[in-house]
C-alpha positions as CSV (number, residue, x, y, z in Angstrom):
1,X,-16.7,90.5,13.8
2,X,-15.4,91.3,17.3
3,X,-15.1,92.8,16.5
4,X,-16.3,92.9,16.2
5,X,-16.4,92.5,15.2
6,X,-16.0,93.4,15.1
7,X,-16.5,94.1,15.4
8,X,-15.9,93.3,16.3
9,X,-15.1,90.9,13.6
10,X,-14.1,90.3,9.4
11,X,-16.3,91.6,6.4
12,X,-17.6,89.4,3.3
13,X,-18.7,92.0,-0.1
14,X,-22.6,92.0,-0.5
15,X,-24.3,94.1,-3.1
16,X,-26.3,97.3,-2.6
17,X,-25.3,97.6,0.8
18,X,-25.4,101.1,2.5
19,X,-22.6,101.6,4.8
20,X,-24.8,103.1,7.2
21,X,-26.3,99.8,7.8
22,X,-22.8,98.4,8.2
23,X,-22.9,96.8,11.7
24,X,-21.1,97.0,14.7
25,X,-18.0,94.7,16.4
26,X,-18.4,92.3,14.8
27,X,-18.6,94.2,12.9
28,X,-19.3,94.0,9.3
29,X,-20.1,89.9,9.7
30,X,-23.6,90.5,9.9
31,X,-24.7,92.1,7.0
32,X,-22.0,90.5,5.2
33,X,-23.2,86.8,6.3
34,X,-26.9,88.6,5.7
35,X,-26.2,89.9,2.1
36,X,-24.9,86.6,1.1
37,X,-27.3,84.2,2.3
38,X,-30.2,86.3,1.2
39,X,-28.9,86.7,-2.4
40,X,-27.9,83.3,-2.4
41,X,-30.1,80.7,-3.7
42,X,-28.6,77.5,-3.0
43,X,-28.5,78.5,0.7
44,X,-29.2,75.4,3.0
45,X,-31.6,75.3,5.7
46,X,-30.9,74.0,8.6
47,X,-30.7,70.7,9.9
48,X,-33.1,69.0,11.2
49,X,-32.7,69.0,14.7
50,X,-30.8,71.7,15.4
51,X,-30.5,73.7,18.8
52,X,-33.6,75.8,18.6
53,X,-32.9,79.5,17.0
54,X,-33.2,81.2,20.3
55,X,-30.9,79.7,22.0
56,X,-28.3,79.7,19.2
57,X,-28.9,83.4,19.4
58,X,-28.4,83.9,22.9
59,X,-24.9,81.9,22.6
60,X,-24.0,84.0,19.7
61,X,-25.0,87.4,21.6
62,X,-22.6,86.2,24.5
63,X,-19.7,85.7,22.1
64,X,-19.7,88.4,20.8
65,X,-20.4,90.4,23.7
66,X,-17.3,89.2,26.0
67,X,-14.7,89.9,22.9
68,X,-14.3,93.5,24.6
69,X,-13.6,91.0,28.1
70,X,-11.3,88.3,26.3
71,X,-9.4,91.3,24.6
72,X,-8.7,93.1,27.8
73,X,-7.4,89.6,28.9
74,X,-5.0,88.9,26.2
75,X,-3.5,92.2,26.8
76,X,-2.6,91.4,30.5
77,X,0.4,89.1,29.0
78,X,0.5,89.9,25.3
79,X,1.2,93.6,23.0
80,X,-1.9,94.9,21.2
81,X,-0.4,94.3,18.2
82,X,0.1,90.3,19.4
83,X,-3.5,90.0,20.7
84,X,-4.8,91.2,17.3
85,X,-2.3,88.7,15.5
86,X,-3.5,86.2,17.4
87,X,-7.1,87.1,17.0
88,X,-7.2,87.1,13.0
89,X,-4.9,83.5,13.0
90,X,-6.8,81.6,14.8
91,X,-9.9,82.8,13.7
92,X,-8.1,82.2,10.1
93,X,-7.8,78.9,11.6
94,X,-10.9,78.3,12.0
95,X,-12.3,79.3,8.7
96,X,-10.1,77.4,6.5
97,X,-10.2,74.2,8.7
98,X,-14.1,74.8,7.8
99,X,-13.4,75.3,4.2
100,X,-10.9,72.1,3.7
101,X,-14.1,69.9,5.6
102,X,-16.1,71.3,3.1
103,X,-13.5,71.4,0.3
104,X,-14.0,74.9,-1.0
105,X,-11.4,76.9,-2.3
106,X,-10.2,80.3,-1.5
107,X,-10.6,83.1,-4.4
108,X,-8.5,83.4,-6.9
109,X,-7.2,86.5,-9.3
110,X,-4.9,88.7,-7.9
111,X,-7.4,91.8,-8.5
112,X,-10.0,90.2,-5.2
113,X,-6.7,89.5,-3.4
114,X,-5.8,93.1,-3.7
115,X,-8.9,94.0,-2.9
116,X,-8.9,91.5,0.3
117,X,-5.7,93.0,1.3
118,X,-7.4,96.7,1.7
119,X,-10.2,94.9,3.2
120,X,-8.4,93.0,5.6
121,X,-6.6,96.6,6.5
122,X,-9.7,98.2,7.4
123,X,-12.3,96.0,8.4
124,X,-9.0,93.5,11.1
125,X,-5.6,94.6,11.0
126,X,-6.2,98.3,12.1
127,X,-9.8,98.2,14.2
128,X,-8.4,95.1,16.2
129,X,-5.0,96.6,16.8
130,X,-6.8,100.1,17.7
131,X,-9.3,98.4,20.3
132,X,-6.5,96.1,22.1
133,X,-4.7,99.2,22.3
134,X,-7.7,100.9,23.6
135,X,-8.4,98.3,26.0
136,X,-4.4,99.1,27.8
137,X,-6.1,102.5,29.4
138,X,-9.9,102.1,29.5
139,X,-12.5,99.6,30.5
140,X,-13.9,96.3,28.4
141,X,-17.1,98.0,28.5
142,X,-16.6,101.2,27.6
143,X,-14.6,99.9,24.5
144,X,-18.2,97.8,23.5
145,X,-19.8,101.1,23.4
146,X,-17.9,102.6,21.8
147,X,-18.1,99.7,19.1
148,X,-21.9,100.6,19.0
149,X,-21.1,104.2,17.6
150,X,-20.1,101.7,14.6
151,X,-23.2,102.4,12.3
152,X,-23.8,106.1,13.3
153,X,-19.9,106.4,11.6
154,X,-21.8,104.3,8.4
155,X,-24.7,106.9,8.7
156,X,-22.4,110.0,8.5
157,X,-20.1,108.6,6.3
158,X,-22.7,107.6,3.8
159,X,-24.1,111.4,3.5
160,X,-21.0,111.8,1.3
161,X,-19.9,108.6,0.0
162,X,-23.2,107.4,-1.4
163,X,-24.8,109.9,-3.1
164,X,-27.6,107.3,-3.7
165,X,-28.4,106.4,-0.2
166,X,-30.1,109.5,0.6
167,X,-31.1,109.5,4.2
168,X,-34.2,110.3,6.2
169,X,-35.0,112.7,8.3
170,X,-35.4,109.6,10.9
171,X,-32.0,108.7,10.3
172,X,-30.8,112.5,11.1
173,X,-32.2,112.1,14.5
174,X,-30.9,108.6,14.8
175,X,-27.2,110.1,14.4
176,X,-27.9,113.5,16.1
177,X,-29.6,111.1,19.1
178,X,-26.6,108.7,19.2
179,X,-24.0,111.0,19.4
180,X,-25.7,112.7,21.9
181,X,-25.6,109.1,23.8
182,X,-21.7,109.1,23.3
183,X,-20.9,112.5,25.1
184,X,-23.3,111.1,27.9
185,X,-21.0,107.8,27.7
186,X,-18.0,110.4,27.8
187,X,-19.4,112.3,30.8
188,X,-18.8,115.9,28.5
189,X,-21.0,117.4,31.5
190,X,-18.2,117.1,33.8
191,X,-15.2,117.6,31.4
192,X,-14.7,113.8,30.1
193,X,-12.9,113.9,33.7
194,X,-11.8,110.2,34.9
195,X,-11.4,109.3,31.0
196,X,-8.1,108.7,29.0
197,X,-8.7,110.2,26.2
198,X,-6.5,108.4,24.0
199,X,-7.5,105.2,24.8
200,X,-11.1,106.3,24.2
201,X,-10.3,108.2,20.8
202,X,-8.5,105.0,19.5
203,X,-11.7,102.6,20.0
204,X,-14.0,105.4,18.5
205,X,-11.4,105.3,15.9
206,X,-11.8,101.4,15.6
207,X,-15.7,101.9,15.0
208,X,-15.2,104.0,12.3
209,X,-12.7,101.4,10.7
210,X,-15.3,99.1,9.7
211,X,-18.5,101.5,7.5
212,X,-14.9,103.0,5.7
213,X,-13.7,99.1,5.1
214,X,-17.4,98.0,3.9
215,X,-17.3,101.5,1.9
216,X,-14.3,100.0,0.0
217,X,-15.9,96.6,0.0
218,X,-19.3,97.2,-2.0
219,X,-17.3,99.7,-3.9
220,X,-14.8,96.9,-5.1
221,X,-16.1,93.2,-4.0
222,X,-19.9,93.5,-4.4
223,X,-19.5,91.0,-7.5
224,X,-16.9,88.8,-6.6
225,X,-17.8,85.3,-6.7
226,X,-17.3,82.9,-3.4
227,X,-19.1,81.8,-0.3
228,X,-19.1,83.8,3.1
229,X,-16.2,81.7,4.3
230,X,-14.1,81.3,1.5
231,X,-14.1,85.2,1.3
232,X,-13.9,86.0,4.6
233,X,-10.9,83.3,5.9
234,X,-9.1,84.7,2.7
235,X,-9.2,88.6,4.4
236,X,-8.5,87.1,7.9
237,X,-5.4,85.5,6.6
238,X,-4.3,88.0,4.5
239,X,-5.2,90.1,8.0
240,X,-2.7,87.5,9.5
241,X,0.5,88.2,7.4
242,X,-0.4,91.9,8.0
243,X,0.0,91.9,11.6
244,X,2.6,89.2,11.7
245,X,5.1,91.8,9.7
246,X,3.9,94.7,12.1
247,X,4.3,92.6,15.4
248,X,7.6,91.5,14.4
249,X,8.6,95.1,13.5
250,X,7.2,96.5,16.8
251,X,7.2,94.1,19.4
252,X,9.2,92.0,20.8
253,X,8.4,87.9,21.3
254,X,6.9,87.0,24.1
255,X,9.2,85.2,26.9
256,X,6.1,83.2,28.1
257,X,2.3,81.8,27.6
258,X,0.5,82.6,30.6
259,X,-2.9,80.1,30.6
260,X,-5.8,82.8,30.8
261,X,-4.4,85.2,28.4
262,X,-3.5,82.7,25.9
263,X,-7.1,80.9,26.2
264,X,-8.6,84.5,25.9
265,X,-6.9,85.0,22.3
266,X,-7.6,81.4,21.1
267,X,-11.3,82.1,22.1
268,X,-11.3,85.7,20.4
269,X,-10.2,84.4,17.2
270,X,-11.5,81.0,17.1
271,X,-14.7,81.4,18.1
272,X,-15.6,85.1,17.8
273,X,-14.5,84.5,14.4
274,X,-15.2,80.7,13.7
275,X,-17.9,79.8,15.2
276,X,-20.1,83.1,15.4
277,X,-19.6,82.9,11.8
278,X,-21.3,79.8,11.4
279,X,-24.1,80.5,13.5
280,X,-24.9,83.5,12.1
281,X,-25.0,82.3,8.4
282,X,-27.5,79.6,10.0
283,X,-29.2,82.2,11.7
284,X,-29.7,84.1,8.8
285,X,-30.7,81.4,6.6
286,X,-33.9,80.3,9.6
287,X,-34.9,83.1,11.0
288,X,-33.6,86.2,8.0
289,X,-31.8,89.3,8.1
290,X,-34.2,91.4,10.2
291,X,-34.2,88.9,13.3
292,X,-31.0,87.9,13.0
293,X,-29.1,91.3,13.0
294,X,-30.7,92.4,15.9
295,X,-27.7,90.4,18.1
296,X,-25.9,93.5,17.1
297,X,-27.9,95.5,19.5
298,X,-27.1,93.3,22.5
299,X,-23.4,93.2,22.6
300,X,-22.2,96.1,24.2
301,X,-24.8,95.5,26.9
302,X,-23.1,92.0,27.9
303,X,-19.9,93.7,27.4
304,X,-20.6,96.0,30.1
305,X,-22.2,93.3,32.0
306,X,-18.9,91.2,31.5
307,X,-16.6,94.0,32.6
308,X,-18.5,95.0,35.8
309,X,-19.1,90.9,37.2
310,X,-15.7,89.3,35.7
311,X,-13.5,92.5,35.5
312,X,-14.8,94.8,38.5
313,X,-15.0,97.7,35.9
314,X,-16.7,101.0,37.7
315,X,-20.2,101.3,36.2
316,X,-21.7,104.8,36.9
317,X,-25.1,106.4,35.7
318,X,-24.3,107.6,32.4
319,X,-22.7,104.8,31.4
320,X,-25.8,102.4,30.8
321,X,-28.1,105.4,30.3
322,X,-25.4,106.7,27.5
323,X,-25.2,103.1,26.0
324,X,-29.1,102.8,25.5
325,X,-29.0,106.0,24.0
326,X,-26.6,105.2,21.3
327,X,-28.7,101.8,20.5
328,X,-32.0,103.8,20.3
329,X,-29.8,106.5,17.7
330,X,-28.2,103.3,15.9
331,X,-31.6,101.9,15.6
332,X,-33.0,104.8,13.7
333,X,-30.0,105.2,11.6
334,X,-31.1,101.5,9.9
335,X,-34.6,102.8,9.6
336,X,-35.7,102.8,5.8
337,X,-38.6,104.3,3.4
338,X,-40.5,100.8,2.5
């Protein structure tokens, strides 16, 4: 989801889905491209001949992992508000120029496009908005890991949303471990010193947007009929009006187009959105859920790896130590009793 993406990235309902599983950046696309190919039987396999699994995988992992760069690029020229707008519109783009190929409707019923439009809220307008207004004050790579606190949110959040998802004692040290990678992330040692605060409290902010957005999601969309795409370019362009209202009530147009900015939005939305979409519903559909979320884990280590060689982010000690340690805490959080 660039994304998450988000997560990150956009969200598509799945039944009996804990929010503490709800992934990072991209957010909620994984499990929701997971939860729908696995509980859908007419799911196709693959081509024949097809770019082997791995590979697709490593390309996916790479997308996903420079939206924290591309994001910190758009906002060189562009408002936060306009790289988000941007972002969901041509990621919209994308979708529904995949949906008219395959001519497939959008849902219908006013009751799912209510829905959408809460969905689209939590799980786009605000957790994109949040991390390209993050990204003004603090580095592309410490906005990635902060993405990865993502599913320890879910893991907290579900102790009192979901009474039926009772966790394990696993999970407990997951969360108590991978909040104890974020203050080493944070430097709380030293005082947090050398760290804006606000920028780093609005993308911990955006990671919590998306296990409260797949919260509302199962609660309200777990049955609504419609494939991954369908559902998901519907929230991205109701994501779209959204933000066009708020940028053109808080920003003013831009005056000009510089080339690398504008490229960096187009590729945020069109393929961080697109086609990481569409590789990850083929993914899931070879290879299964298992395998195929495990992408999640490697994002914010390319986006840290992105901003130190493209960016010439500072990279100290407790950076990559602090981001390992909040993968190792996510990790247990998605441990579950067989």
């Amino acid at each position: 989801m660039s994304a998450p993406s988000t997560p990150v990235p956009p969200s598509t309902p799945a039944p009996r889905t804990s929010p503490a599983s709800a992934p990072t950046t991209t957010t909620a696309t994984t499990t929701a491209v997971t939860s729908a190919v696995t509980t859908n039987p007419t799911a196709k396999a693959p081509a024949a001949g097809s770019l082997d699994w791995r590979l697709r995988f490593a390309v996916l992992s790479v997308i996903w992992g420079f939206s924290f760069l591309l994001i910190k690029v758009g906002t060189e020229a562009y408002a936060p508000f306009q790289v988000a707008l941007g972002r969901v519109f041509f990621g919209a783009l994308a979708l529904l120029t995949v949906l008219l190929i395959r001519r497939e409707p959008l849902p219908r019923g006013r009751r799912t496009w209510a829905h959408l439009t809460v969905a689209a809220l939590l799980l786009n307008t605000a957790p994109f908005s949040l991390f390209a207004y993050a990204e003004l004050t603090i580095p592309s790579s410490l906005a990635g890991i902060c993405n990865a606190t993502s599913p320890l949110w879910g893991m907290a959040l579900s102790l009192v949303a979901l009474s039926e998802d009772r966790p394990t004692r696993r999970r407990f040290a997951g969360l108590g471990l991978g909040f104890l990678g974020v203050l080493t992330v944070l430097g709380a040692w030293q005082g947090f010193s050398g760290l804006d605060a606000k920028g780093t409290a609005f993308a911990l902010l955006a990671a919590l947007c998306y296990p409260i957005g797949w919260i509302y999601v199962r609660r309200t969309l777990a049955s609504t009929p419609g494939s991954p795409v369908a559902l998901t370019g519907a929230q991205l362009l109701v994501s779209t009006l959204q933000l066009a209202v708020v940028s053109a009530l808080f920003t003013t147009a831009p005056t000009s187009f510089p080339l690398w900015p504008t490229l960096s939005v187009i590729a945020l939305g069109a393929l961080g959105t697109g086609m990481a979409l569409q590789m990850q519903y083929g993914l899931v559909t070879e290879i299964g859920p298992t395998t195929a979320q495990m992408v999640t884990y490697f994002i914010p280590v390319i986006a840290t790896t992105a901003g130190v060689l493209l960016l010439n982010e500072q990279l100290h000690w407790n950076t990559p130590v602090g981001a390992a340690v909040v993968l190792a805490g996510a990790a247990l959080t998605q441990t579950r009793r067989r």
